[in-house]
mmCIF file of C-alpha atoms in Angstrom:
data_model
loop_
_atom_site.group_PDB
_atom_site.id
_atom_site.type_symbol
_atom_site.label_atom_id
_atom_site.label_comp_id
_atom_site.label_asym_id
_atom_site.label_seq_id
_atom_site.Cartn_x
_atom_site.Cartn_y
_atom_site.Cartn_z
ATOM 1 C CA UNK A 1 0.000 0.000 0.000
ATOM 2 C CA UNK A 2 2.827 2.409 0.907
ATOM 3 C CA UNK A 3 4.600 1.582 -2.351
ATOM 4 C CA UNK A 4 1.432 2.228 -4.355
ATOM 5 C CA UNK A 5 0.977 5.594 -2.628
ATOM 6 C CA UNK A 6 4.619 6.504 -3.275
ATOM 7 C CA UNK A 7 4.296 5.680 -6.973
ATOM 8 C CA UNK A 8 1.093 7.730 -7.144
ATOM 9 C CA UNK A 9 3.112 10.709 -5.899
ATOM 10 C CA UNK A 10 5.652 10.117 -8.686
ATOM 11 C CA UNK A 11 2.843 9.942 -11.268
ATOM 12 C CA UNK A 12 1.480 13.229 -9.901
ATOM 13 C CA UNK A 13 4.921 14.852 -10.124
ATOM 14 C CA UNK A 14 5.199 13.754 -13.753
ATOM 15 C CA UNK A 15 1.723 15.127 -14.406
ATOM 16 C CA UNK A 16 3.103 18.462 -13.171
ATOM 17 C CA UNK A 17 6.088 18.159 -15.532
ATOM 18 C CA UNK A 18 3.866 17.282 -18.511
ATOM 19 C CA UNK A 19 1.649 20.281 -17.864
ATOM 20 C CA UNK A 20 4.599 22.597 -17.404
ATOM 21 C CA UNK A 21 6.191 21.407 -20.636
ATOM 22 C CA UNK A 22 2.945 22.081 -22.486
ATOM 23 C CA UNK A 23 2.038 25.374 -20.783
ATOM 24 C CA UNK A 24 5.274 27.042 -19.674
ATOM 25 C CA UNK A 25 5.446 29.129 -22.844
ATOM 26 C CA UNK A 26 1.904 30.376 -22.192
ATOM 27 C CA UNK A 27 2.805 32.260 -19.021
ATOM 28 C CA UNK A 28 5.794 33.988 -20.632
ATOM 29 C CA UNK A 29 4.713 33.943 -24.282
ATOM 30 C CA UNK A 30 5.429 37.640 -24.724
ATOM 31 C CA UNK A 31 8.951 37.235 -23.305
ATOM 32 C CA UNK A 32 9.652 34.115 -25.376
ATOM 33 C CA UNK A 33 8.628 36.003 -28.510
ATOM 34 C CA UNK A 34 11.163 38.738 -27.723
ATOM 35 C CA UNK A 35 13.873 36.158 -26.959
ATOM 36 C CA UNK A 36 13.366 34.374 -30.298
ATOM 37 C CA UNK A 37 12.781 37.545 -32.302
ATOM 38 C CA UNK A 38 9.328 36.464 -33.513
ATOM 39 C CA UNK A 39 5.784 37.734 -33.016
ATOM 40 C CA UNK A 40 3.597 36.577 -30.141
ATOM 41 C CA UNK A 41 1.381 34.715 -32.632
ATOM 42 C CA UNK A 42 4.425 32.889 -34.070
ATOM 43 C CA UNK A 43 5.691 32.038 -30.582
ATOM 44 C CA UNK A 44 2.287 30.512 -29.893
ATOM 45 C CA UNK A 45 3.005 27.934 -32.616
ATOM 46 C CA UNK A 46 5.529 26.328 -30.249
ATOM 47 C CA UNK A 47 2.503 25.265 -28.225
ATOM 48 C CA UNK A 48 0.529 24.425 -31.367
ATOM 49 C CA UNK A 49 3.160 22.003 -32.716
ATOM 50 C CA UNK A 50 3.382 20.373 -29.293
ATOM 51 C CA UNK A 51 -0.380 19.886 -29.397
ATOM 52 C CA UNK A 52 -0.305 18.409 -32.921
ATOM 53 C CA UNK A 53 2.414 15.968 -31.834
ATOM 54 C CA UNK A 54 0.323 15.025 -28.817
ATOM 55 C CA UNK A 55 -2.740 14.513 -31.002
ATOM 56 C CA UNK A 56 -0.987 12.099 -33.360
ATOM 57 C CA UNK A 57 1.466 10.466 -31.000
ATOM 58 C CA UNK A 58 -0.414 8.263 -28.554
ATOM 59 C CA UNK A 59 -2.554 6.140 -30.951
ATOM 60 C CA UNK A 60 0.365 5.587 -33.326
ATOM 61 C CA UNK A 61 2.684 4.683 -30.440
ATOM 62 C CA UNK A 62 0.235 2.164 -28.975
ATOM 63 C CA UNK A 63 -0.337 0.489 -32.347
ATOM 64 C CA UNK A 64 3.283 0.449 -33.541
ATOM 65 C CA UNK A 65 4.694 -0.692 -30.190
ATOM 66 C CA UNK A 66 1.767 -2.910 -29.167
ATOM 67 C CA UNK A 67 4.115 -5.854 -28.571
ATOM 68 C CA UNK A 68 5.954 -3.978 -25.808
ATOM 69 C CA UNK A 69 4.610 -4.410 -22.266
ATOM 70 C CA UNK A 70 2.764 -1.279 -21.068
ATOM 71 C CA UNK A 71 4.977 -0.361 -18.102
ATOM 72 C CA UNK A 72 8.138 -0.808 -20.144
ATOM 73 C CA UNK A 73 6.719 1.353 -22.927
ATOM 74 C CA UNK A 74 5.774 3.994 -20.346
ATOM 75 C CA UNK A 75 9.431 4.203 -19.249
ATOM 76 C CA UNK A 76 10.656 4.357 -22.862
ATOM 77 C CA UNK A 77 8.297 7.244 -23.644
ATOM 78 C CA UNK A 78 9.427 9.095 -20.527
ATOM 79 C CA UNK A 79 13.072 8.725 -21.628
ATOM 80 C CA UNK A 80 12.197 10.014 -25.112
ATOM 81 C CA UNK A 81 10.338 12.948 -23.543
ATOM 82 C CA UNK A 82 13.452 13.828 -21.525
ATOM 83 C CA UNK A 83 15.787 13.614 -24.547
ATOM 84 C CA UNK A 84 13.511 15.762 -26.722
ATOM 85 C CA UNK A 85 13.393 18.445 -24.018
ATOM 86 C CA UNK A 86 17.215 18.488 -23.875
ATOM 87 C CA UNK A 87 17.285 18.829 -27.673
ATOM 88 C CA UNK A 88 14.882 21.799 -27.456
ATOM 89 C CA UNK A 89 17.302 23.659 -25.205
ATOM 90 C CA UNK A 90 20.202 23.257 -27.632
ATOM 91 C CA UNK A 91 18.197 24.068 -30.787
ATOM 92 C CA UNK A 92 19.376 27.349 -32.282
ATOM 93 C CA UNK A 93 16.820 27.902 -35.039
ATOM 94 C CA UNK A 94 13.072 28.496 -34.841
ATOM 95 C CA UNK A 95 12.143 25.734 -37.331
ATOM 96 C CA UNK A 96 14.219 23.225 -35.345
ATOM 97 C CA UNK A 97 12.333 24.185 -32.198
ATOM 98 C CA UNK A 98 9.008 23.641 -33.944
ATOM 99 C CA UNK A 99 10.058 20.146 -35.079
ATOM 100 C CA UNK A 100 11.367 19.218 -31.627
ATOM 101 C CA UNK A 101 8.215 20.497 -29.944
ATOM 102 C CA UNK A 102 6.211 18.227 -32.247
ATOM 103 C CA UNK A 103 8.283 15.185 -31.231
ATOM 104 C CA UNK A 104 8.103 16.233 -27.588
ATOM 105 C CA UNK A 105 4.320 16.217 -27.873
ATOM 106 C CA UNK A 106 4.394 12.689 -29.346
ATOM 107 C CA UNK A 107 6.402 11.272 -26.441
ATOM 108 C CA UNK A 108 4.605 13.281 -23.750
ATOM 109 C CA UNK A 109 1.094 12.270 -24.839
ATOM 110 C CA UNK A 110 2.129 8.630 -25.191
ATOM 111 C CA UNK A 111 3.493 8.648 -21.661
ATOM 112 C CA UNK A 112 0.381 10.466 -20.389
ATOM 113 C CA UNK A 113 -2.065 7.917 -21.840
ATOM 114 C CA UNK A 114 -0.028 5.013 -20.470
ATOM 115 C CA UNK A 115 0.064 6.694 -17.052
ATOM 116 C CA UNK A 116 -3.731 7.128 -17.004
ATOM 117 C CA UNK A 117 -4.253 3.509 -18.092
ATOM 118 C CA UNK A 118 -1.899 2.299 -15.356
ATOM 119 C CA UNK A 119 -3.613 4.317 -12.609
ATOM 120 C CA UNK A 120 -7.139 3.362 -13.748
ATOM 121 C CA UNK A 121 -6.230 -0.332 -13.915
ATOM 122 C CA UNK A 122 -5.475 -0.445 -10.175
ATOM 123 C CA UNK A 123 -8.367 1.803 -9.025
ATOM 124 C CA UNK A 124 -11.852 0.602 -7.954
ATOM 125 C CA UNK A 125 -14.590 1.904 -10.278
ATOM 126 C CA UNK A 126 -16.264 3.960 -7.541
ATOM 127 C CA UNK A 127 -13.036 5.924 -6.946
ATOM 128 C CA UNK A 128 -11.879 6.493 -10.536
ATOM 129 C CA UNK A 129 -12.915 10.167 -10.487
ATOM 130 C CA UNK A 130 -10.991 10.935 -7.303
ATOM 131 C CA UNK A 131 -7.942 8.922 -8.391
ATOM 132 C CA UNK A 132 -7.797 10.782 -11.697
ATOM 133 C CA UNK A 133 -8.269 14.041 -9.805
ATOM 134 C CA UNK A 134 -5.179 13.162 -7.755
ATOM 135 C CA UNK A 135 -3.232 12.321 -10.912
ATOM 136 C CA UNK A 136 -4.365 15.472 -12.704
ATOM 137 C CA UNK A 137 -3.639 17.502 -9.547
ATOM 138 C CA UNK A 138 -0.084 17.681 -10.838
ATOM 139 C CA UNK A 139 -1.327 19.510 -13.912
ATOM 140 C CA UNK A 140 -3.407 21.938 -11.877
ATOM 141 C CA UNK A 141 -0.440 22.463 -9.534
ATOM 142 C CA UNK A 142 1.475 23.617 -12.597
ATOM 143 C CA UNK A 143 -1.073 26.407 -12.972
ATOM 144 C CA UNK A 144 -1.169 27.172 -9.242
ATOM 145 C CA UNK A 145 2.591 27.341 -8.727
ATOM 146 C CA UNK A 146 4.521 26.514 -11.890
ATOM 147 C CA UNK A 147 3.246 28.949 -14.499
ATOM 148 C CA UNK A 148 3.081 31.964 -12.136
ATOM 149 C CA UNK A 149 6.565 31.090 -10.862
ATOM 150 C CA UNK A 150 7.937 31.073 -14.413
ATOM 151 C CA UNK A 151 6.660 34.627 -14.771
ATOM 152 C CA UNK A 152 8.634 35.594 -11.677
ATOM 153 C CA UNK A 153 11.718 33.546 -12.628
ATOM 154 C CA UNK A 154 11.727 34.949 -16.172
ATOM 155 C CA UNK A 155 13.562 38.002 -14.788
ATOM 156 C CA UNK A 156 16.300 35.693 -13.433
ATOM 157 C CA UNK A 157 16.211 32.711 -15.817
ATOM 158 C CA UNK A 158 15.325 32.496 -19.483
ATOM 159 C CA UNK A 159 12.962 29.777 -20.720
ATOM 160 C CA UNK A 160 15.899 27.376 -21.187
ATOM 161 C CA UNK A 161 16.782 27.565 -17.499
ATOM 162 C CA UNK A 162 13.195 26.712 -16.615
ATOM 163 C CA UNK A 163 13.311 23.652 -18.877
ATOM 164 C CA UNK A 164 16.518 22.456 -17.201
ATOM 165 C CA UNK A 165 14.583 22.309 -13.926
ATOM 166 C CA UNK A 166 11.897 20.206 -15.628
ATOM 167 C CA UNK A 167 14.553 17.891 -17.072
ATOM 168 C CA UNK A 168 15.885 17.268 -13.553
ATOM 169 C CA UNK A 169 12.387 16.293 -12.389
ATOM 170 C CA UNK A 170 11.945 13.977 -15.399
ATOM 171 C CA UNK A 171 15.248 12.278 -14.699
ATOM 172 C CA UNK A 172 14.369 11.709 -11.035
ATOM 173 C CA UNK A 173 10.950 10.300 -11.935
ATOM 174 C CA UNK A 174 12.474 7.961 -14.530
ATOM 175 C CA UNK A 175 14.968 6.619 -11.980
ATOM 176 C CA UNK A 176 12.182 6.029 -9.442
ATOM 177 C CA UNK A 177 10.045 4.229 -12.037
ATOM 178 C CA UNK A 178 13.001 2.031 -13.010
ATOM 179 C CA UNK A 179 13.588 1.148 -9.368
ATOM 180 C CA UNK A 180 10.053 0.765 -8.019
ATOM 181 C CA UNK A 181 7.579 0.269 -10.907
ATOM 182 C CA UNK A 182 7.716 -3.401 -11.968
ATOM 183 C CA UNK A 183 6.583 -4.655 -15.352
ATOM 184 C CA UNK A 184 3.029 -5.981 -15.513
ATOM 185 C CA UNK A 185 1.387 -8.939 -17.171
ATOM 186 C CA UNK A 186 1.848 -8.366 -20.884
ATOM 187 C CA UNK A 187 -1.126 -10.582 -21.758
ATOM 188 C CA UNK A 188 -3.447 -8.181 -19.904
ATOM 189 C CA UNK A 189 -2.041 -5.105 -21.654
ATOM 190 C CA UNK A 190 -1.740 -6.505 -25.180
ATOM 191 C CA UNK A 191 -3.571 -4.415 -27.775
ATOM 192 C CA UNK A 192 -6.301 -6.287 -29.675
ATOM 193 C CA UNK A 193 -7.105 -3.929 -32.560
ATOM 194 C CA UNK A 194 -10.343 -5.642 -33.601
ATOM 195 C CA UNK A 195 -11.770 -5.563 -30.071
ATOM 196 C CA UNK A 196 -10.555 -2.014 -29.453
ATOM 197 C CA UNK A 197 -11.997 -0.600 -32.686
ATOM 198 C CA UNK A 198 -15.365 -2.150 -31.844
ATOM 199 C CA UNK A 199 -15.747 0.533 -29.163
ATOM 200 C CA UNK A 200 -16.135 3.116 -31.942
ATOM 201 C CA UNK A 201 -19.637 1.744 -32.566
ATOM 202 C CA UNK A 202 -20.631 2.769 -29.010
ATOM 203 C CA UNK A 203 -22.460 6.116 -29.107
ATOM 204 C CA UNK A 204 -21.281 7.155 -25.640
ATOM 205 C CA UNK A 205 -17.629 6.595 -26.560
ATOM 206 C CA UNK A 206 -17.980 8.599 -29.783
ATOM 207 C CA UNK A 207 -19.795 11.401 -27.946
ATOM 208 C CA UNK A 208 -17.061 11.743 -25.306
ATOM 209 C CA UNK A 209 -14.349 11.877 -27.975
ATOM 210 C CA UNK A 210 -16.315 14.445 -30.023
ATOM 211 C CA UNK A 211 -16.915 16.579 -26.919
ATOM 212 C CA UNK A 212 -13.205 16.440 -26.089
ATOM 213 C CA UNK A 213 -12.360 17.761 -29.553
ATOM 214 C CA UNK A 214 -14.890 20.615 -29.467
ATOM 215 C CA UNK A 215 -14.219 21.694 -25.888
ATOM 216 C CA UNK A 216 -10.467 21.930 -26.349
ATOM 217 C CA UNK A 217 -10.782 23.947 -29.550
ATOM 218 C CA UNK A 218 -12.308 26.611 -27.332
ATOM 219 C CA UNK A 219 -10.075 25.995 -24.324
ATOM 220 C CA UNK A 220 -6.717 26.267 -26.100
ATOM 221 C CA UNK A 221 -7.983 29.026 -28.347
ATOM 222 C CA UNK A 222 -8.272 31.278 -25.308
ATOM 223 C CA UNK A 223 -5.820 29.807 -22.799
ATOM 224 C CA UNK A 224 -2.823 29.921 -25.177
ATOM 225 C CA UNK A 225 -3.248 33.698 -25.438
ATOM 226 C CA UNK A 226 -4.907 34.416 -22.085
ATOM 227 C CA UNK A 227 -1.943 36.360 -20.662
ATOM 228 C CA UNK A 228 -1.494 38.641 -23.711
ATOM 229 C CA UNK A 229 -5.317 38.922 -23.986
ATOM 230 C CA UNK A 230 -5.644 40.325 -20.468
ATOM 231 C CA UNK A 231 -2.587 42.566 -20.927
ATOM 232 C CA UNK A 232 -3.964 43.885 -24.236
ATOM 233 C CA UNK A 233 -7.228 44.872 -22.552
ATOM 234 C CA UNK A 234 -5.553 46.152 -19.370
ATOM 235 C CA UNK A 235 -1.844 47.074 -19.757
ATOM 236 C CA UNK A 236 -1.828 48.284 -16.140
ATOM 237 C CA UNK A 237 -2.298 44.652 -15.079
ATOM 238 C CA UNK A 238 1.363 43.810 -15.878
ATOM 239 C CA UNK A 239 2.722 44.295 -12.304
ATOM 240 C CA UNK A 240 -0.023 42.029 -10.939
ATOM 241 C CA UNK A 241 0.218 39.342 -13.641
ATOM 242 C CA UNK A 242 1.930 36.797 -11.384
ATOM 243 C CA UNK A 243 -0.907 37.148 -8.871
ATOM 244 C CA UNK A 244 -3.473 36.726 -11.657
ATOM 245 C CA UNK A 245 -1.723 33.578 -12.889
ATOM 246 C CA UNK A 246 -1.731 32.264 -9.320
ATOM 247 C CA UNK A 247 -5.488 32.869 -9.138
ATOM 248 C CA UNK A 248 -5.962 31.036 -12.438
ATOM 249 C CA UNK A 249 -3.893 28.153 -11.107
ATOM 250 C CA UNK A 250 -5.977 27.924 -7.937
ATOM 251 C CA UNK A 251 -9.095 27.907 -10.105
ATOM 252 C CA UNK A 252 -7.795 24.883 -12.044
ATOM 253 C CA UNK A 253 -6.914 23.071 -8.813
ATOM 254 C CA UNK A 254 -10.351 23.685 -7.297
ATOM 255 C CA UNK A 255 -12.148 22.818 -10.547
ATOM 256 C CA UNK A 256 -10.217 19.542 -10.824
ATOM 257 C CA UNK A 257 -10.956 18.630 -7.177
ATOM 258 C CA UNK A 258 -14.665 19.402 -7.542
ATOM 259 C CA UNK A 259 -14.741 17.485 -10.808
ATOM 260 C CA UNK A 260 -13.414 14.321 -9.186
ATOM 261 C CA UNK A 261 -16.126 14.328 -6.524
ATOM 262 C CA UNK A 262 -18.865 15.232 -9.022
ATOM 263 C CA UNK A 263 -17.842 12.398 -11.347
ATOM 264 C CA UNK A 264 -18.058 9.802 -8.575
ATOM 265 C CA UNK A 265 -21.374 11.116 -7.200
ATOM 266 C CA UNK A 266 -23.305 12.361 -10.251
ATOM 267 C CA UNK A 267 -21.778 10.197 -12.966
ATOM 268 C CA UNK A 268 -19.588 11.428 -15.779
ATOM 269 C CA UNK A 269 -22.402 12.223 -18.254
ATOM 270 C CA UNK A 270 -24.289 14.567 -15.915
ATOM 271 C CA UNK A 271 -21.012 16.132 -14.835
ATOM 272 C CA UNK A 272 -19.971 16.790 -18.444
ATOM 273 C CA UNK A 273 -23.266 18.587 -19.139
ATOM 274 C CA UNK A 274 -22.863 20.634 -15.949
ATOM 275 C CA UNK A 275 -19.319 21.582 -16.936
ATOM 276 C CA UNK A 276 -20.405 22.596 -20.444
ATOM 277 C CA UNK A 277 -23.117 24.857 -18.987
ATOM 278 C CA UNK A 278 -20.670 26.476 -16.539
ATOM 279 C CA UNK A 279 -18.147 27.157 -19.313
ATOM 280 C CA UNK A 280 -20.776 28.810 -21.493
ATOM 281 C CA UNK A 281 -21.904 31.089 -18.657
ATOM 282 C CA UNK A 282 -18.298 31.976 -17.794
ATOM 283 C CA UNK A 283 -17.453 32.921 -21.383
ATOM 284 C CA UNK A 284 -20.565 35.091 -21.587
ATOM 285 C CA UNK A 285 -19.400 36.899 -18.450
ATOM 286 C CA UNK A 286 -15.928 37.290 -19.962
ATOM 287 C CA UNK A 287 -17.445 39.006 -23.009
ATOM 288 C CA UNK A 288 -19.694 41.254 -20.919
ATOM 289 C CA UNK A 289 -16.885 42.363 -18.568
ATOM 290 C CA UNK A 290 -14.311 43.402 -21.175
ATOM 291 C CA UNK A 291 -14.514 46.997 -19.916
ATOM 292 C CA UNK A 292 -13.780 45.973 -16.317
ATOM 293 C CA UNK A 293 -10.263 44.878 -15.362
ATOM 294 C CA UNK A 294 -11.081 42.802 -12.294
ATOM 295 C CA UNK A 295 -14.416 41.713 -13.725
ATOM 296 C CA UNK A 296 -12.513 40.172 -16.646
ATOM 297 C CA UNK A 297 -9.978 38.566 -14.317
ATOM 298 C CA UNK A 298 -12.701 37.010 -12.146
ATOM 299 C CA UNK A 299 -14.576 35.797 -15.240
ATOM 300 C CA UNK A 300 -11.378 34.227 -16.575
ATOM 301 C CA UNK A 301 -10.878 32.471 -13.220
ATOM 302 C CA UNK A 302 -14.450 31.131 -13.300
ATOM 303 C CA UNK A 303 -13.994 29.972 -16.876
ATOM 304 C CA UNK A 304 -10.762 28.114 -16.113
ATOM 305 C CA UNK A 305 -12.316 26.481 -13.042
ATOM 306 C CA UNK A 306 -15.235 25.180 -15.129
ATOM 307 C CA UNK A 307 -12.877 23.980 -17.870
ATOM 308 C CA UNK A 308 -10.819 21.883 -15.453
ATOM 309 C CA UNK A 309 -14.008 20.588 -13.838
ATOM 310 C CA UNK A 310 -15.095 19.352 -17.268
ATOM 311 C CA UNK A 311 -11.718 18.091 -18.468
ATOM 312 C CA UNK A 312 -11.578 15.485 -15.727
ATOM 313 C CA UNK A 313 -15.037 14.201 -16.730
ATOM 314 C CA UNK A 314 -13.835 13.576 -20.281
ATOM 315 C CA UNK A 315 -10.906 11.441 -19.092
ATOM 316 C CA UNK A 316 -13.044 9.586 -16.534
ATOM 317 C CA UNK A 317 -15.857 9.254 -19.049
ATOM 318 C CA UNK A 318 -13.870 7.498 -21.764
ATOM 319 C CA UNK A 319 -12.508 5.089 -19.162
ATOM 320 C CA UNK A 320 -15.958 4.232 -17.803
ATOM 321 C CA UNK A 321 -17.646 4.130 -21.207
ATOM 322 C CA UNK A 322 -15.141 1.438 -22.265
ATOM 323 C CA UNK A 323 -15.278 -0.340 -18.873
ATOM 324 C CA UNK A 324 -11.538 0.312 -18.405
ATOM 325 C CA UNK A 325 -10.801 -2.105 -21.264
ATOM 326 C CA UNK A 326 -9.420 0.116 -24.022
ATOM 327 C CA UNK A 327 -6.069 1.865 -24.001
ATOM 328 C CA UNK A 328 -6.611 2.777 -27.654
ATOM 329 C CA UNK A 329 -9.836 4.671 -26.873
ATOM 330 C CA UNK A 330 -7.989 6.471 -24.068
ATOM 331 C CA UNK A 331 -5.353 7.464 -26.601
ATOM 332 C CA UNK A 332 -7.965 8.558 -29.171
ATOM 333 C CA UNK A 333 -9.641 10.706 -26.531
ATOM 334 C CA UNK A 334 -6.261 12.181 -25.632
ATOM 335 C CA UNK A 335 -5.652 12.789 -29.330
ATOM 336 C CA UNK A 336 -9.009 14.538 -29.646
ATOM 337 C CA UNK A 337 -8.055 16.779 -26.708
ATOM 338 C CA UNK A 338 -4.673 17.613 -28.203
ATOM 339 C CA UNK A 339 -5.976 17.980 -31.762
ATOM 340 C CA UNK A 340 -8.734 20.247 -30.510
ATOM 341 C CA UNK A 341 -6.137 22.262 -28.663
ATOM 342 C CA UNK A 342 -3.939 22.547 -31.743
ATOM 343 C CA UNK A 343 -6.873 23.592 -33.933
ATOM 344 C CA UNK A 344 -8.013 26.078 -31.311
ATOM 345 C CA UNK A 345 -4.585 27.670 -30.951
ATOM 346 C CA UNK A 346 -4.234 27.864 -34.748
ATOM 347 C CA UNK A 347 -7.679 29.421 -35.207
ATOM 348 C CA UNK A 348 -6.931 31.850 -32.390
ATOM 349 C CA UNK A 349 -3.752 32.963 -34.175
ATOM 350 C CA UNK A 350 -5.828 33.619 -37.313
ATOM 351 C CA UNK A 351 -8.436 35.556 -35.312
ATOM 352 C CA UNK A 352 -5.733 37.643 -33.628
ATOM 353 C CA UNK A 353 -4.030 38.427 -36.942
ATOM 354 C CA UNK A 354 -7.252 39.383 -38.700
ATOM 355 C CA UNK A 355 -9.501 40.855 -35.996
ATOM 356 C CA UNK A 356 -7.231 41.605 -33.053
ATOM 357 C CA UNK A 357 -6.530 40.066 -29.654
ATOM 358 C CA UNK A 358 -9.831 41.291 -28.158
ATOM 359 C CA UNK A 359 -11.889 38.988 -30.391
ATOM 360 C CA UNK A 360 -10.190 35.696 -29.470
ATOM 361 C CA UNK A 361 -12.761 35.146 -26.697
ATOM 362 C CA UNK A 362 -15.516 34.822 -29.330
ATOM 363 C CA UNK A 363 -13.896 31.655 -30.703
ATOM 364 C CA UNK A 364 -14.092 30.063 -27.258
ATOM 365 C CA UNK A 365 -17.671 31.210 -26.848
ATOM 366 C CA UNK A 366 -18.707 29.541 -30.118
ATOM 367 C CA UNK A 367 -17.013 26.268 -29.120
ATOM 368 C CA UNK A 368 -18.704 26.333 -25.701
ATOM 369 C CA UNK A 369 -22.129 26.769 -27.275
ATOM 370 C CA UNK A 370 -21.548 23.838 -29.640
ATOM 371 C CA UNK A 371 -20.310 21.697 -26.726
ATOM 372 C CA UNK A 372 -23.356 22.536 -24.598
ATOM 373 C CA UNK A 373 -25.722 21.881 -27.533
ATOM 374 C CA UNK A 374 -24.196 18.429 -28.130
ATOM 375 C CA UNK A 375 -24.631 17.500 -24.475
ATOM 376 C CA UNK A 376 -28.178 18.862 -24.249
ATOM 377 C CA UNK A 377 -29.306 16.961 -27.354
ATOM 378 C CA UNK A 378 -27.766 13.774 -25.974
ATOM 379 C CA UNK A 379 -29.574 14.141 -22.640
ATOM 380 C CA UNK A 380 -32.906 14.851 -24.370
ATOM 381 C CA UNK A 381 -32.466 11.785 -26.575
ATOM 382 C CA UNK A 382 -31.692 9.662 -23.514
ATOM 383 C CA UNK A 383 -34.791 10.921 -21.696
ATOM 384 C CA UNK A 384 -36.953 10.285 -24.759
ATOM 385 C CA UNK A 385 -35.671 6.718 -25.097
ATOM 386 C CA UNK A 386 -36.291 6.068 -21.387
ATOM 387 C CA UNK A 387 -39.853 7.405 -21.704
ATOM 388 C CA UNK A 388 -40.438 5.079 -24.655
ATOM 389 C CA UNK A 389 -39.241 2.096 -22.624
ATOM 390 C CA UNK A 390 -41.542 2.791 -19.662
ATOM 391 C CA UNK A 391 -44.640 3.753 -21.689
ATOM 392 C CA UNK A 392 -47.381 1.113 -21.171
ATOM 393 C CA UNK A 393 -48.427 -0.862 -24.205
ATOM 394 C CA UNK A 394 -51.949 -0.116 -25.528
ATOM 395 C CA UNK A 395 -54.565 -2.721 -24.654
#
């Protein structure tokens, strides 16, 4: 039991590292742009290529390396993630950095899916939401502490120094996994493509994957540029930006924690609908408060809290919809999240270039409305089918 708890801590630490690797540029995007001599929109493509790599990486990795035992493959992907991050530091040209960020996304998402599958496989069904909340707590901790801290450290360290710290954490985690995480039963983790692909005929599985894609188009579209968005509206906010980022991080932590409890008590489908409704309301408030500095900040905090509340439901939902029997569906859901994020960040860059930074929130609003509509139609269809089943037959 103590060993399992210790390994869970290591998984949580690596969740923090994964999130930091994906999001660290977001908190200092304006400073990174200056360092590389590119525009803020171009610097944002470092996150976009990472997201595209994440979207494509996990399913391909699981299929190509399906003969490798899951725990062993998890360690290999973590090593690749570490090496790609080292390569990023020594890259001296922008196009090289884009290519490396793509490969970093491939290895990071592959590790992330394998980590989720490993944690879910040893967790009772009634505690999956809370266990995933603990795992994802590392990601929310990155927003609470990591991203705001990078804003503070950016005056002392450049982005490369920050990545060296992450590399040290990766190396420590890899050593601990090698020492304390034994290989599992390969027969139980072997990928059966025919059985796995059969899940794509399940409407609930397809709905969760589709919702993941749509939600993260809106999420990344705004979050990638959230710091420059707030600073564009309110330049006087610059001295307080670290405090704002801390508030956003706390919002993600609280949203994730609430999401874990809601998933276990309400079920993932009801919780997804609730999260979609909260996101839509929060984005509406963000649009209505664009003339108010602290009104916009509070609306952004509410929006991020609702997004993290919902994100956990999507990961828990795909696991429960497949009865914890499909690593490939987990990877496809992860790919939908990352692909949605990449599309969202790309569309946001187009919106910023053509209409200005102020309008990027409208992209997220449109995605939230589509997400909520999908969930509402699904719930109405479910209620209608239940009514049909209980309706007495005519005599």
